[in-house]
Amino acid sequence: MELFLDTANAQAVAELSKVLTIAGVTTNPTIITKSSKTAKQVFDEMNAVLAPEQKMFLQTVATDFDGIMDEARYICGLRENMYVKIPVTPTGLQAIKVAKQEGLKVLATAIYSADEAFFAAMNGADYLAPYLNRMCNLGDGIQQVSDLIEMLDNNGLDSKVCAASFKNGLQVHELIRLGAQAATVPPAVIWTMVKNPNTQIAVDEFTVAWKETFGRTTFAE
Ligand code: E4P
């Protein structure tokens, strides 16, 4: 599974990339506007901390076909391993189809149902981003994503599911268990999964025992 970080915070990406195997970074217009930075600042800061093989995803803002296509070409030309995120409106689906004919790398986003995702997959989208938490707020999001994975498999479509919109580690756990090929998760949610207080308590117990017995906190004398 590919793990992406859903953030405009380059420092958070740099920190987590030291600890975990991070495949890249996703953003959306809301994440960028909340960062109080321009899109260019976010891109430059991310580009500085990402290795060339790590992927970056930026989303189109235009909602008309020509506008989406202009932004898609611009975004995909920014660096290697650059993907454009296009929402799956009818116009967005049209743009995804043409973007793939042009050889652009595409993630279909703002997905609220397995069917929307399936149609984007038929148009050749590389990744499909179902908004898991938002789907769970409306119905059985986990079942929809499970259906999607099965629908892609049964129909021989290569698009990868990149589950998105996570609010807690349990949701991430469920999607990994289902076999989603990718997930994009906010750094704060990842840290709740990485920093287990019980693991730290166990390590502290080892340290105390060693120090009491040997008078030091390192293995070798
Ligand atoms: C992914 O890139 C999506 O844009 C994002 O995960 C949406 O998350 P939200 O539901 O927290 O806005």
PDB file of C-alpha atoms and ligand atoms in Angstrom:
ATOM      1  CA  MET A   1       0.000   0.000   0.000  1.00  0.00           C
ATOM      2  CA  GLU A   2       1.140   3.549  -0.721  1.00  0.00           C
ATOM      3  CA  LEU A   3       0.814   5.946   2.195  1.00  0.00           C
ATOM      4  CA  PHE A   4       0.399   9.611   1.269  1.00  0.00           C
ATOM      5  CA  LEU A   5       0.217  12.572   3.638  1.00  0.00           C
ATOM      6  CA  ASP A   6      -2.779  14.856   3.178  1.00  0.00           C
ATOM      7  CA  THR A   7      -1.283  18.209   4.118  1.00  0.00           C
ATOM      8  CA  ALA A   8       0.225  21.519   3.021  1.00  0.00           C
ATOM      9  CA  ASN A   9       2.769  21.372   5.870  1.00  0.00           C
ATOM     10  CA  ALA A  10       6.175  20.480   4.406  1.00  0.00           C
ATOM     11  CA  GLN A  11       7.811  20.212   7.829  1.00  0.00           C
ATOM     12  CA  ALA A  12       5.261  17.583   8.860  1.00  0.00           C
ATOM     13  CA  VAL A  13       6.099  15.662   5.669  1.00  0.00           C
ATOM     14  CA  ALA A  14       9.846  15.878   6.336  1.00  0.00           C
ATOM     15  CA  GLU A  15       9.397  14.626   9.921  1.00  0.00           C
ATOM     16  CA  LEU A  16       7.161  11.689   9.013  1.00  0.00           C
ATOM     17  CA  SER A  17       9.291  10.750   5.985  1.00  0.00           C
ATOM     18  CA  LYS A  18      12.146  10.024   8.422  1.00  0.00           C
ATOM     19  CA  VAL A  19       9.962   7.657  10.449  1.00  0.00           C
ATOM     20  CA  LEU A  20       7.742   5.990   7.825  1.00  0.00           C
ATOM     21  CA  THR A  21       7.785   5.079   4.145  1.00  0.00           C
ATOM     22  CA  ILE A  22       5.817   7.950   2.639  1.00  0.00           C
ATOM     23  CA  ALA A  23       4.877   7.689  -1.046  1.00  0.00           C
ATOM     24  CA  GLY A  24       4.092  11.384  -1.420  1.00  0.00           C
ATOM     25  CA  VAL A  25       1.763  14.233  -0.572  1.00  0.00           C
ATOM     26  CA  THR A  26      -1.781  15.209  -1.484  1.00  0.00           C
ATOM     27  CA  THR A  27      -3.435  18.590  -1.012  1.00  0.00           C
ATOM     28  CA  ASN A  28      -6.702  20.165  -1.997  1.00  0.00           C
ATOM     29  CA  PRO A  29      -7.806  23.823  -2.317  1.00  0.00           C
ATOM     30  CA  THR A  30      -9.171  23.857   1.258  1.00  0.00           C
ATOM     31  CA  ILE A  31      -5.933  22.496   2.717  1.00  0.00           C
ATOM     32  CA  ILE A  32      -3.900  25.105   0.815  1.00  0.00           C
ATOM     33  CA  THR A  33      -6.140  28.052   1.743  1.00  0.00           C
ATOM     34  CA  LYS A  34      -6.076  27.001   5.433  1.00  0.00           C
ATOM     35  CA  SER A  35      -2.256  26.962   5.352  1.00  0.00           C
ATOM     36  CA  SER A  36      -2.164  30.759   4.780  1.00  0.00           C
ATOM     37  CA  LYS A  37       0.370  30.162   2.001  1.00  0.00           C
ATOM     38  CA  THR A  38       0.073  30.578  -1.730  1.00  0.00           C
ATOM     39  CA  ALA A  39      -0.124  27.483  -3.915  1.00  0.00           C
ATOM     40  CA  LYS A  40       3.361  28.297  -5.208  1.00  0.00           C
ATOM     41  CA  GLN A  41       4.772  28.499  -1.673  1.00  0.00           C
ATOM     42  CA  VAL A  42       3.185  25.163  -0.799  1.00  0.00           C
ATOM     43  CA  PHE A  43       4.536  23.579  -3.984  1.00  0.00           C
ATOM     44  CA  ASP A  44       8.063  24.954  -3.482  1.00  0.00           C
ATOM     45  CA  GLU A  45       8.231  23.892   0.171  1.00  0.00           C
ATOM     46  CA  MET A  46       6.917  20.407  -0.620  1.00  0.00           C
ATOM     47  CA  ASN A  47       9.222  20.028  -3.591  1.00  0.00           C
ATOM     48  CA  ALA A  48      12.168  20.854  -1.339  1.00  0.00           C
ATOM     49  CA  VAL A  49      11.402  18.048   1.131  1.00  0.00           C
ATOM     50  CA  LEU A  50      10.152  15.360  -1.288  1.00  0.00           C
ATOM     51  CA  ALA A  51      12.532  12.975  -3.043  1.00  0.00           C
ATOM     52  CA  PRO A  52      12.059  12.925  -6.840  1.00  0.00           C
ATOM     53  CA  GLU A  53      10.358   9.518  -6.670  1.00  0.00           C
ATOM     54  CA  GLN A  54       7.799  10.705  -4.108  1.00  0.00           C
ATOM     55  CA  LYS A  55       4.540  11.773  -5.716  1.00  0.00           C
ATOM     56  CA  MET A  56       2.817  15.130  -5.326  1.00  0.00           C
ATOM     57  CA  PHE A  57      -0.856  15.813  -6.014  1.00  0.00           C
ATOM     58  CA  LEU A  58      -2.374  19.273  -6.597  1.00  0.00           C
ATOM     59  CA  GLN A  59      -6.041  19.870  -7.373  1.00  0.00           C
ATOM     60  CA  THR A  60      -7.628  21.929 -10.110  1.00  0.00           C
ATOM     61  CA  VAL A  61      -9.707  24.913  -9.020  1.00  0.00           C
ATOM     62  CA  ALA A  62     -11.405  25.807 -12.328  1.00  0.00           C
ATOM     63  CA  THR A  63     -14.772  24.133 -12.895  1.00  0.00           C
ATOM     64  CA  ASP A  64     -15.187  24.522 -16.677  1.00  0.00           C
ATOM     65  CA  PHE A  65     -13.662  21.989 -19.078  1.00  0.00           C
ATOM     66  CA  ASP A  66     -11.074  24.273 -20.702  1.00  0.00           C
ATOM     67  CA  GLY A  67     -10.072  25.706 -17.342  1.00  0.00           C
ATOM     68  CA  ILE A  68      -9.646  22.263 -15.775  1.00  0.00           C
ATOM     69  CA  MET A  69      -7.560  21.100 -18.744  1.00  0.00           C
ATOM     70  CA  ASP A  70      -5.308  24.193 -18.641  1.00  0.00           C
ATOM     71  CA  GLU A  71      -4.715  23.695 -14.913  1.00  0.00           C
ATOM     72  CA  ALA A  72      -4.186  19.948 -15.338  1.00  0.00           C
ATOM     73  CA  ARG A  73      -1.467  20.497 -17.964  1.00  0.00           C
ATOM     74  CA  TYR A  74       0.165  23.197 -15.797  1.00  0.00           C
ATOM     75  CA  ILE A  75       0.111  21.108 -12.605  1.00  0.00           C
ATOM     76  CA  CYS A  76       1.449  17.969 -14.286  1.00  0.00           C
ATOM     77  CA  GLY A  77       4.321  19.976 -15.808  1.00  0.00           C
ATOM     78  CA  LEU A  78       5.586  21.244 -12.441  1.00  0.00           C
ATOM     79  CA  ARG A  79       7.861  18.268 -11.643  1.00  0.00           C
ATOM     80  CA  GLU A  80       8.354  14.551 -12.187  1.00  0.00           C
ATOM     81  CA  ASN A  81       5.826  12.348 -10.408  1.00  0.00           C
ATOM     82  CA  MET A  82       3.257  15.113 -10.424  1.00  0.00           C
ATOM     83  CA  TYR A  83      -0.434  14.235 -10.428  1.00  0.00           C
ATOM     84  CA  VAL A  84      -3.463  16.436 -11.017  1.00  0.00           C
ATOM     85  CA  LYS A  85      -6.513  15.886  -8.835  1.00  0.00           C
ATOM     86  CA  ILE A  86      -9.785  16.428 -10.701  1.00  0.00           C
ATOM     87  CA  PRO A  87     -13.198  16.285  -8.947  1.00  0.00           C
ATOM     88  CA  VAL A  88     -15.609  13.787 -10.522  1.00  0.00           C
ATOM     89  CA  THR A  89     -18.306  16.202 -11.642  1.00  0.00           C
ATOM     90  CA  PRO A  90     -19.612  15.406 -15.150  1.00  0.00           C
ATOM     91  CA  THR A  91     -17.230  18.073 -16.494  1.00  0.00           C
ATOM     92  CA  GLY A  92     -14.455  16.635 -14.341  1.00  0.00           C
ATOM     93  CA  LEU A  93     -15.054  13.147 -15.733  1.00  0.00           C
ATOM     94  CA  GLN A  94     -14.833  14.599 -19.233  1.00  0.00           C
ATOM     95  CA  ALA A  95     -11.538  16.268 -18.295  1.00  0.00           C
ATOM     96  CA  ILE A  96     -10.186  13.049 -16.727  1.00  0.00           C
ATOM     97  CA  LYS A  97     -10.888  11.215 -19.994  1.00  0.00           C
ATOM     98  CA  VAL A  98      -9.060  13.800 -22.100  1.00  0.00           C
ATOM     99  CA  ALA A  99      -6.236  14.251 -19.573  1.00  0.00           C
ATOM    100  CA  LYS A 100      -5.533  10.524 -19.742  1.00  0.00           C
ATOM    101  CA  GLN A 101      -5.618  10.614 -23.554  1.00  0.00           C
ATOM    102  CA  GLU A 102      -2.924  13.325 -23.269  1.00  0.00           C
ATOM    103  CA  GLY A 103      -0.854  11.120 -20.952  1.00  0.00           C
ATOM    104  CA  LEU A 104      -1.292  13.215 -17.798  1.00  0.00           C
ATOM    105  CA  LYS A 105      -1.192  11.558 -14.380  1.00  0.00           C
ATOM    106  CA  VAL A 106      -4.637  11.863 -12.773  1.00  0.00           C
ATOM    107  CA  LEU A 107      -6.303  11.297  -9.415  1.00  0.00           C
ATOM    108  CA  ALA A 108     -10.092  11.453  -9.502  1.00  0.00           C
ATOM    109  CA  THR A 109     -11.262  13.164  -6.324  1.00  0.00           C
ATOM    110  CA  ALA A 110     -14.304  14.325  -4.340  1.00  0.00           C
ATOM    111  CA  ILE A 111     -15.722  10.823  -4.708  1.00  0.00           C
ATOM    112  CA  TYR A 112     -18.786   9.992  -2.607  1.00  0.00           C
ATOM    113  CA  SER A 113     -19.833   6.672  -4.179  1.00  0.00           C
ATOM    114  CA  ALA A 114     -18.313   3.532  -5.667  1.00  0.00           C
ATOM    115  CA  ASP A 115     -20.146   4.263  -8.924  1.00  0.00           C
ATOM    116  CA  GLU A 116     -18.584   7.710  -9.428  1.00  0.00           C
ATOM    117  CA  ALA A 117     -15.186   6.156  -8.802  1.00  0.00           C
ATOM    118  CA  PHE A 118     -15.866   3.295 -11.200  1.00  0.00           C
ATOM    119  CA  PHE A 119     -16.732   5.696 -14.027  1.00  0.00           C
ATOM    120  CA  ALA A 120     -13.515   7.644 -13.379  1.00  0.00           C
ATOM    121  CA  ALA A 121     -11.623   4.350 -13.536  1.00  0.00           C
ATOM    122  CA  MET A 122     -13.243   3.593 -16.907  1.00  0.00           C
ATOM    123  CA  ASN A 123     -11.912   6.966 -18.095  1.00  0.00           C
ATOM    124  CA  GLY A 124      -8.420   5.847 -17.098  1.00  0.00           C
ATOM    125  CA  ALA A 125      -7.826   7.685 -13.798  1.00  0.00           C
ATOM    126  CA  ASP A 126      -4.642   6.451 -12.123  1.00  0.00           C
ATOM    127  CA  TYR A 127      -6.016   6.932  -8.611  1.00  0.00           C
ATOM    128  CA  LEU A 128      -9.536   7.209  -7.188  1.00  0.00           C
ATOM    129  CA  ALA A 129     -10.035   9.112  -3.922  1.00  0.00           C
ATOM    130  CA  PRO A 130     -13.229   8.142  -2.095  1.00  0.00           C
ATOM    131  CA  TYR A 131     -13.878  10.581   0.767  1.00  0.00           C
ATOM    132  CA  LEU A 132     -14.213   7.925   3.416  1.00  0.00           C
ATOM    133  CA  ASN A 133     -15.155   9.975   6.483  1.00  0.00           C
ATOM    134  CA  ARG A 134     -17.628  12.094   4.542  1.00  0.00           C
ATOM    135  CA  MET A 135     -19.132   8.917   3.017  1.00  0.00           C
ATOM    136  CA  CYS A 136     -19.417   7.392   6.509  1.00  0.00           C
ATOM    137  CA  ASN A 137     -21.316  10.504   7.606  1.00  0.00           C
ATOM    138  CA  LEU A 138     -23.845   9.853   4.812  1.00  0.00           C
ATOM    139  CA  GLY A 139     -24.054   6.041   4.913  1.00  0.00           C
ATOM    140  CA  ASP A 140     -21.794   2.982   4.873  1.00  0.00           C
ATOM    141  CA  GLY A 141     -18.577   4.438   3.472  1.00  0.00           C
ATOM    142  CA  ILE A 142     -16.535   1.354   4.310  1.00  0.00           C
ATOM    143  CA  GLN A 143     -18.952  -0.859   2.331  1.00  0.00           C
ATOM    144  CA  GLN A 144     -18.835   1.548  -0.636  1.00  0.00           C
ATOM    145  CA  VAL A 145     -15.039   1.385  -0.742  1.00  0.00           C
ATOM    146  CA  SER A 146     -15.140  -2.396  -0.329  1.00  0.00           C
ATOM    147  CA  ASP A 147     -17.584  -2.548  -3.282  1.00  0.00           C
ATOM    148  CA  LEU A 148     -15.270  -0.299  -5.301  1.00  0.00           C
ATOM    149  CA  ILE A 149     -12.240  -2.528  -4.750  1.00  0.00           C
ATOM    150  CA  GLU A 150     -14.322  -5.530  -5.844  1.00  0.00           C
ATOM    151  CA  MET A 151     -15.787  -3.671  -8.862  1.00  0.00           C
ATOM    152  CA  LEU A 152     -12.329  -2.705 -10.116  1.00  0.00           C
ATOM    153  CA  ASP A 153     -11.006  -6.211  -9.633  1.00  0.00           C
ATOM    154  CA  ASN A 154     -14.006  -7.915 -11.288  1.00  0.00           C
ATOM    155  CA  ASN A 155     -13.762  -5.614 -14.299  1.00  0.00           C
ATOM    156  CA  GLY A 156     -10.004  -5.702 -14.749  1.00  0.00           C
ATOM    157  CA  LEU A 157      -9.509  -1.969 -14.205  1.00  0.00           C
ATOM    158  CA  ASP A 158      -6.047  -0.846 -13.067  1.00  0.00           C
ATOM    159  CA  SER A 159      -6.979   2.348 -11.177  1.00  0.00           C
ATOM    160  CA  LYS A 160      -5.745   2.391  -7.584  1.00  0.00           C
ATOM    161  CA  VAL A 161      -8.023   3.296  -4.717  1.00  0.00           C
ATOM    162  CA  CYS A 162      -6.446   6.134  -2.713  1.00  0.00           C
ATOM    163  CA  ALA A 163      -8.795   6.419   0.233  1.00  0.00           C
ATOM    164  CA  ALA A 164      -9.051   9.959   1.608  1.00  0.00           C
ATOM    165  CA  SER A 165     -10.834  12.086   4.206  1.00  0.00           C
ATOM    166  CA  PHE A 166      -9.686  10.265   7.338  1.00  0.00           C
ATOM    167  CA  LYS A 167     -10.519  11.491  10.810  1.00  0.00           C
ATOM    168  CA  ASN A 168      -9.030   8.686  12.939  1.00  0.00           C
ATOM    169  CA  GLY A 169      -6.706   5.712  12.894  1.00  0.00           C
ATOM    170  CA  LEU A 170      -9.522   3.159  13.033  1.00  0.00           C
ATOM    171  CA  GLN A 171     -10.723   4.350   9.622  1.00  0.00           C
ATOM    172  CA  VAL A 172      -7.187   3.993   8.243  1.00  0.00           C
ATOM    173  CA  HIS A 173      -6.922   0.494   9.756  1.00  0.00           C
ATOM    174  CA  GLU A 174     -10.197  -0.557   8.101  1.00  0.00           C
ATOM    175  CA  LEU A 175      -9.081   0.666   4.676  1.00  0.00           C
ATOM    176  CA  ILE A 176      -5.711  -1.083   4.913  1.00  0.00           C
ATOM    177  CA  ARG A 177      -7.556  -4.268   5.935  1.00  0.00           C
ATOM    178  CA  LEU A 178      -9.872  -3.952   2.914  1.00  0.00           C
ATOM    179  CA  GLY A 179      -6.851  -3.794   0.623  1.00  0.00           C
ATOM    180  CA  ALA A 180      -7.007  -0.191  -0.600  1.00  0.00           C
ATOM    181  CA  GLN A 181      -3.909   0.300  -2.741  1.00  0.00           C
ATOM    182  CA  ALA A 182      -3.254   3.737  -1.238  1.00  0.00           C
ATOM    183  CA  ALA A 183      -4.460   6.058   1.485  1.00  0.00           C
ATOM    184  CA  THR A 184      -3.884   9.751   2.059  1.00  0.00           C
ATOM    185  CA  VAL A 185      -3.976  10.662   5.719  1.00  0.00           C
ATOM    186  CA  PRO A 186      -3.411  13.877   7.724  1.00  0.00           C
ATOM    187  CA  PRO A 187      -0.090  13.758   9.646  1.00  0.00           C
ATOM    188  CA  ALA A 188      -1.910  14.196  12.995  1.00  0.00           C
ATOM    189  CA  VAL A 189      -3.926  11.011  12.369  1.00  0.00           C
ATOM    190  CA  ILE A 190      -0.790   9.090  11.384  1.00  0.00           C
ATOM    191  CA  TRP A 191       0.957  10.181  14.588  1.00  0.00           C
ATOM    192  CA  THR A 192      -1.900   8.762  16.690  1.00  0.00           C
ATOM    193  CA  MET A 193      -1.179   5.401  15.015  1.00  0.00           C
ATOM    194  CA  VAL A 194       2.607   5.643  15.345  1.00  0.00           C
ATOM    195  CA  LYS A 195       2.924   6.917  18.916  1.00  0.00           C
ATOM    196  CA  ASN A 196       1.433   4.136  21.034  1.00  0.00           C
ATOM    197  CA  PRO A 197       1.772   5.097  24.732  1.00  0.00           C
ATOM    198  CA  ASN A 198       1.971   1.413  25.712  1.00  0.00           C
ATOM    199  CA  THR A 199       5.019   0.918  23.492  1.00  0.00           C
ATOM    200  CA  GLN A 200       6.729   3.839  25.232  1.00  0.00           C
ATOM    201  CA  ILE A 201       5.784   2.405  28.662  1.00  0.00           C
ATOM    202  CA  ALA A 202       7.346  -0.938  27.648  1.00  0.00           C
ATOM    203  CA  VAL A 203      10.548   0.796  26.509  1.00  0.00           C
ATOM    204  CA  ASP A 204      10.694   2.770  29.768  1.00  0.00           C
ATOM    205  CA  GLU A 205      10.392  -0.489  31.747  1.00  0.00           C
ATOM    206  CA  PHE A 206      13.310  -2.000  29.790  1.00  0.00           C
ATOM    207  CA  THR A 207      15.424   1.083  30.443  1.00  0.00           C
ATOM    208  CA  VAL A 208      14.682   1.105  34.186  1.00  0.00           C
ATOM    209  CA  ALA A 209      15.458  -2.614  34.572  1.00  0.00           C
ATOM    210  CA  TRP A 210      18.738  -2.272  32.681  1.00  0.00           C
ATOM    211  CA  LYS A 211      19.817   0.789  34.625  1.00  0.00           C
ATOM    212  CA  GLU A 212      18.972  -0.820  37.989  1.00  0.00           C
ATOM    213  CA  THR A 213      20.982  -3.935  37.105  1.00  0.00           C
ATOM    214  CA  PHE A 214      23.956  -2.540  35.152  1.00  0.00           C
ATOM    215  CA  GLY A 215      23.976   1.145  36.106  1.00  0.00           C
ATOM    216  CA  ARG A 216      23.748   2.377  32.512  1.00  0.00           C
ATOM    217  CA  THR A 217      21.150   2.900  29.767  1.00  0.00           C
ATOM    218  CA  THR A 218      23.094   1.440  26.822  1.00  0.00           C
ATOM    219  CA  PHE A 219      23.688  -2.188  25.811  1.00  0.00           C
ATOM    220  CA  ALA A 220      27.469  -2.180  25.714  1.00  0.00           C
ATOM    221  CA  GLU A 221      29.686  -1.464  28.738  1.00  0.00           C
TER     222      GLU A 221
HETATM  223  C1  E4P B   1      -7.827  14.193  -0.294  1.00  0.00           C
HETATM  224  O1  E4P B   1      -6.888  14.662  -0.834  1.00  0.00           O
HETATM  225  C2  E4P B   1      -9.047  14.920   0.074  1.00  0.00           C
HETATM  226  O2  E4P B   1      -9.069  16.148  -0.561  1.00  0.00           O
HETATM  227  C3  E4P B   1      -9.155  15.073   1.550  1.00  0.00           C
HETATM  228  O3  E4P B   1      -8.717  13.900   2.194  1.00  0.00           O
HETATM  229  C4  E4P B   1     -10.536  15.469   2.009  1.00  0.00           C
HETATM  230  O4  E4P B   1     -10.559  15.404   3.388  1.00  0.00           O
HETATM  231  P1  E4P B   1     -11.641  16.154   4.303  1.00  0.00           P
HETATM  232  O5  E4P B   1     -12.903  15.369   4.253  1.00  0.00           O
HETATM  233  O6  E4P B   1     -11.014  16.145   5.675  1.00  0.00           O
HETATM  234  O7  E4P B   1     -11.796  17.540   3.764  1.00  0.00           O
END
